[in-house]
């Protein structure tokens, strides 16, 4: 018996040494979160959010910020998000991620989940002042394809809004406010089938420093 046990221990040690049959283990704790910025934004937009999430129990290696070309094409940006999510899953060993987006990041996220069938990879989606049904404010920058896609009624908006706006088993939530000033109409952020939260008064950029809203989102993604 001792000889058999000794052989098994030696076998498992050898397998571990060479990584045979071993898959990356997901770290204990909540799923990794991918933050998706808005038009002209970047990863620095999420400094406060990441601090709030860390205070809520996330570790720094569970928080990721996807950056994309604000002046290109949101279809390509969504394809880039798909690739980024796969990288995060591979790096962390997680089977799913959660996505938190802001402004035009809503379009990138919705296209990924709905058109590119990314929803099986996403457990929770939180949209902060997302331009999910477009915004008339985008008329100020229609020189760029992304802004033309962001106009209410655009082919892009029609594509992500047709039928089920919240497909799959993903849990969706939005935060929107009449004081937004950039998403016009401000109710554009709401998604049918989502848990939609009307914030009493918050500006479009103010959300990025709103620790109360960000704290609520951290609790949502951990649920």
Tab-separated table of C-alpha atoms in Angstrom:
chain	number	residue	atom	x	y	z
A	1	UNK	CA	0.000	0.000	0.000
A	2	UNK	CA	2.795	2.409	0.889
A	3	UNK	CA	4.465	1.625	-2.414
A	4	UNK	CA	1.219	2.377	-4.320
A	5	UNK	CA	0.650	5.639	-2.442
A	6	UNK	CA	4.239	6.642	-3.022
A	7	UNK	CA	3.859	6.008	-6.752
A	8	UNK	CA	0.673	8.091	-6.914
A	9	UNK	CA	2.311	10.994	-5.081
A	10	UNK	CA	5.245	10.846	-7.481
A	11	UNK	CA	2.871	10.763	-10.469
A	12	UNK	CA	0.864	13.784	-9.312
A	13	UNK	CA	4.064	15.677	-8.574
A	14	UNK	CA	5.310	14.979	-12.091
A	15	UNK	CA	2.021	16.063	-13.640
A	16	UNK	CA	2.058	19.278	-11.626
A	17	UNK	CA	5.634	19.987	-12.630
A	18	UNK	CA	4.818	19.728	-16.321
A	19	UNK	CA	1.324	21.286	-16.083
A	20	UNK	CA	-0.301	18.202	-17.596
A	21	UNK	CA	-4.081	18.248	-17.365
A	22	UNK	CA	-4.073	21.363	-15.225
A	23	UNK	CA	-6.384	24.302	-15.976
A	24	UNK	CA	-5.959	27.834	-14.561
A	25	UNK	CA	-7.863	28.155	-11.324
A	26	UNK	CA	-10.140	31.133	-10.825
A	27	UNK	CA	-9.115	33.210	-7.841
A	28	UNK	CA	-11.478	33.218	-4.919
A	29	UNK	CA	-13.844	36.148	-4.740
A	30	UNK	CA	-16.079	37.967	-7.200
A	31	UNK	CA	-15.800	37.687	-10.980
A	32	UNK	CA	-13.372	39.976	-12.820
A	33	UNK	CA	-14.842	43.292	-13.954
A	34	UNK	CA	-14.195	44.891	-17.338
A	35	UNK	CA	-14.776	48.665	-17.427
A	36	UNK	CA	-15.645	50.206	-20.812
A	37	UNK	CA	-15.192	53.984	-21.109
A	38	UNK	CA	-17.218	56.439	-23.158
A	39	UNK	CA	-16.512	58.742	-26.116
A	40	UNK	CA	-13.005	60.296	-25.853
A	41	UNK	CA	-12.488	58.425	-22.564
A	42	UNK	CA	-9.721	56.114	-21.413
A	43	UNK	CA	-8.755	53.814	-18.554
A	44	UNK	CA	-8.095	56.760	-16.211
A	45	UNK	CA	-11.858	57.413	-16.131
A	46	UNK	CA	-12.178	54.420	-13.810
A	47	UNK	CA	-9.706	55.369	-11.068
A	48	UNK	CA	-12.461	56.211	-8.567
A	49	UNK	CA	-14.599	53.254	-9.613
A	50	UNK	CA	-11.724	50.834	-9.093
A	51	UNK	CA	-11.060	52.288	-5.642
A	52	UNK	CA	-14.734	51.813	-4.751
A	53	UNK	CA	-14.684	48.243	-6.061
A	54	UNK	CA	-11.551	47.443	-4.071
A	55	UNK	CA	-13.268	48.783	-0.954
A	56	UNK	CA	-16.177	46.458	-1.775
A	57	UNK	CA	-13.922	43.401	-1.725
A	58	UNK	CA	-12.360	43.225	-5.187
A	59	UNK	CA	-8.626	42.844	-5.626
A	60	UNK	CA	-6.699	44.922	-8.150
A	61	UNK	CA	-6.060	41.865	-10.323
A	62	UNK	CA	-9.821	41.442	-10.801
A	63	UNK	CA	-10.317	44.930	-12.272
A	64	UNK	CA	-9.627	45.657	-15.954
A	65	UNK	CA	-10.177	48.685	-18.192
A	66	UNK	CA	-10.739	48.156	-21.914
A	67	UNK	CA	-9.627	51.011	-24.170
A	68	UNK	CA	-10.798	51.525	-27.742
A	69	UNK	CA	-10.768	54.046	-30.591
A	70	UNK	CA	-13.433	56.682	-29.909
A	71	UNK	CA	-13.241	57.937	-33.497
A	72	UNK	CA	-13.354	54.662	-35.410
A	73	UNK	CA	-16.219	52.185	-35.651
A	74	UNK	CA	-18.122	50.762	-32.689
A	75	UNK	CA	-18.487	47.425	-34.473
A	76	UNK	CA	-14.705	47.097	-34.446
A	77	UNK	CA	-14.628	48.404	-30.872
A	78	UNK	CA	-17.086	45.664	-29.886
A	79	UNK	CA	-14.961	43.028	-31.620
A	80	UNK	CA	-12.006	44.358	-29.650
A	81	UNK	CA	-14.045	44.041	-26.456
A	82	UNK	CA	-14.807	40.418	-27.317
A	83	UNK	CA	-11.097	39.710	-27.660
A	84	UNK	CA	-10.324	41.594	-24.443
A	85	UNK	CA	-12.925	39.645	-22.462
A	86	UNK	CA	-11.397	36.391	-23.705
A	87	UNK	CA	-7.976	37.605	-22.574
A	88	UNK	CA	-9.333	38.478	-19.123
A	89	UNK	CA	-11.012	35.075	-18.826
A	90	UNK	CA	-7.790	33.324	-19.821
A	91	UNK	CA	-5.685	35.406	-17.445
A	92	UNK	CA	-7.968	34.965	-14.439
A	93	UNK	CA	-9.377	31.502	-15.110
A	94	UNK	CA	-12.897	32.929	-14.808
A	95	UNK	CA	-15.721	31.472	-16.883
A	96	UNK	CA	-17.509	34.848	-17.005
A	97	UNK	CA	-16.815	38.519	-16.404
A	98	UNK	CA	-18.955	41.485	-15.412
A	99	UNK	CA	-19.025	44.622	-17.567
A	100	UNK	CA	-19.448	48.203	-16.345
A	101	UNK	CA	-19.776	50.780	-19.097
A	102	UNK	CA	-20.234	54.538	-19.389
A	103	UNK	CA	-21.756	56.645	-22.174
A	104	UNK	CA	-20.774	55.360	-25.648
A	105	UNK	CA	-19.347	52.319	-23.907
A	106	UNK	CA	-22.975	51.237	-23.730
A	107	UNK	CA	-23.069	50.871	-27.520
A	108	UNK	CA	-19.816	48.909	-27.570
A	109	UNK	CA	-21.078	46.604	-24.822
A	110	UNK	CA	-24.560	46.077	-26.279
A	111	UNK	CA	-23.173	45.211	-29.700
A	112	UNK	CA	-20.798	42.708	-28.114
A	113	UNK	CA	-23.460	41.024	-25.989
A	114	UNK	CA	-26.253	41.015	-28.558
A	115	UNK	CA	-24.830	41.005	-32.065
A	116	UNK	CA	-21.556	39.196	-31.362
A	117	UNK	CA	-23.305	36.795	-28.953
A	118	UNK	CA	-21.066	37.740	-26.055
A	119	UNK	CA	-23.772	37.426	-23.395
A	120	UNK	CA	-22.758	33.876	-22.307
A	121	UNK	CA	-19.426	35.392	-21.230
A	122	UNK	CA	-21.019	38.157	-19.148
A	123	UNK	CA	-22.821	37.559	-15.847
A	124	UNK	CA	-23.722	41.202	-15.123
A	125	UNK	CA	-23.815	44.322	-17.259
A	126	UNK	CA	-24.059	47.743	-15.597
A	127	UNK	CA	-24.622	50.703	-17.898
A	128	UNK	CA	-23.888	54.152	-16.437
A	129	UNK	CA	-25.472	56.908	-18.521
A	130	UNK	CA	-25.136	54.613	-21.517
A	131	UNK	CA	-26.091	55.968	-24.932
A	132	UNK	CA	-28.025	52.760	-25.412
A	133	UNK	CA	-30.730	54.259	-27.630
A	134	UNK	CA	-28.563	57.093	-28.890
A	135	UNK	CA	-28.229	60.762	-28.042
A	136	UNK	CA	-28.945	63.870	-30.100
A	137	UNK	CA	-25.791	65.368	-28.575
A	138	UNK	CA	-23.854	63.241	-31.062
A	139	UNK	CA	-24.802	65.690	-33.837
A	140	UNK	CA	-21.837	67.750	-32.608
A	141	UNK	CA	-19.317	65.146	-33.814
A	142	UNK	CA	-20.845	63.392	-36.821
A	143	UNK	CA	-17.547	63.736	-38.654
A	144	UNK	CA	-16.740	60.468	-36.877
A	145	UNK	CA	-18.398	57.110	-37.546
A	146	UNK	CA	-18.822	56.395	-33.844
A	147	UNK	CA	-20.887	59.552	-33.398
A	148	UNK	CA	-23.044	58.800	-36.434
A	149	UNK	CA	-23.695	55.383	-34.911
A	150	UNK	CA	-24.651	57.106	-31.659
A	151	UNK	CA	-27.463	59.153	-33.219
A	152	UNK	CA	-31.000	58.049	-32.265
A	153	UNK	CA	-32.468	55.941	-35.057
A	154	UNK	CA	-29.125	55.087	-36.656
A	155	UNK	CA	-28.736	51.669	-38.255
A	156	UNK	CA	-26.397	50.759	-35.411
A	157	UNK	CA	-28.946	51.752	-32.731
A	158	UNK	CA	-31.699	49.892	-34.565
A	159	UNK	CA	-29.564	46.764	-34.636
A	160	UNK	CA	-28.843	46.688	-30.899
A	161	UNK	CA	-32.384	47.736	-29.953
A	162	UNK	CA	-34.396	45.365	-32.153
A	163	UNK	CA	-36.128	42.525	-30.339
A	164	UNK	CA	-34.735	41.547	-26.960
A	165	UNK	CA	-32.570	44.353	-25.564
A	166	UNK	CA	-31.286	42.202	-22.710
A	167	UNK	CA	-30.556	38.794	-24.262
A	168	UNK	CA	-29.340	35.685	-22.523
A	169	UNK	CA	-28.974	34.991	-18.824
A	170	UNK	CA	-26.910	38.138	-18.226
A	171	UNK	CA	-28.322	40.400	-15.504
A	172	UNK	CA	-28.630	43.966	-16.799
A	173	UNK	CA	-28.898	47.225	-14.852
A	174	UNK	CA	-28.739	50.896	-15.844
A	175	UNK	CA	-28.282	54.212	-14.054
A	176	UNK	CA	-29.621	57.399	-15.645
A	177	UNK	CA	-30.540	60.955	-14.633
A	178	UNK	CA	-32.493	63.946	-15.920
A	179	UNK	CA	-29.451	66.096	-15.027
A	180	UNK	CA	-27.187	64.137	-17.400
A	181	UNK	CA	-26.898	66.856	-20.057
A	182	UNK	CA	-25.151	64.638	-22.640
A	183	UNK	CA	-27.506	61.705	-23.102
A	184	UNK	CA	-30.530	63.336	-24.745
A	185	UNK	CA	-33.151	62.179	-24.066
A	186	UNK	CA	-31.785	61.012	-20.722
A	187	UNK	CA	-34.118	57.995	-20.738
A	188	UNK	CA	-32.089	56.635	-23.671
A	189	UNK	CA	-30.014	54.693	-21.165
A	190	UNK	CA	-32.919	52.502	-20.037
A	191	UNK	CA	-33.049	48.950	-21.384
A	192	UNK	CA	-36.176	46.814	-21.588
A	193	UNK	CA	-35.692	43.879	-19.262
A	194	UNK	CA	-33.039	45.608	-17.142
A	195	UNK	CA	-33.182	46.938	-13.604
A	196	UNK	CA	-33.282	50.661	-14.424
A	197	UNK	CA	-32.256	53.150	-11.716
A	198	UNK	CA	-33.319	56.797	-11.972
A	199	UNK	CA	-30.681	58.853	-10.152
A	200	UNK	CA	-32.210	62.052	-8.754
A	201	UNK	CA	-29.624	64.402	-10.244
A	202	UNK	CA	-26.210	63.555	-11.598
A	203	UNK	CA	-24.226	64.936	-14.517
A	204	UNK	CA	-22.838	62.773	-17.268
A	205	UNK	CA	-19.214	62.998	-16.109
A	206	UNK	CA	-20.184	63.297	-12.445
A	207	UNK	CA	-21.076	59.596	-12.371
A	208	UNK	CA	-17.393	58.697	-12.672
A	209	UNK	CA	-16.775	60.208	-9.222
A	210	UNK	CA	-20.118	59.293	-7.647
A	211	UNK	CA	-19.084	56.829	-4.947
A	212	UNK	CA	-22.704	56.143	-3.978
A	213	UNK	CA	-23.714	55.016	-7.477
A	214	UNK	CA	-20.414	53.216	-8.005
A	215	UNK	CA	-20.863	51.446	-4.676
A	216	UNK	CA	-24.330	50.301	-5.712
A	217	UNK	CA	-22.886	48.979	-8.961
A	218	UNK	CA	-20.176	47.066	-7.095
A	219	UNK	CA	-22.871	45.375	-5.020
A	220	UNK	CA	-24.849	44.616	-8.187
A	221	UNK	CA	-21.912	42.918	-9.913
A	222	UNK	CA	-21.154	40.869	-6.789
A	223	UNK	CA	-24.726	39.570	-6.575
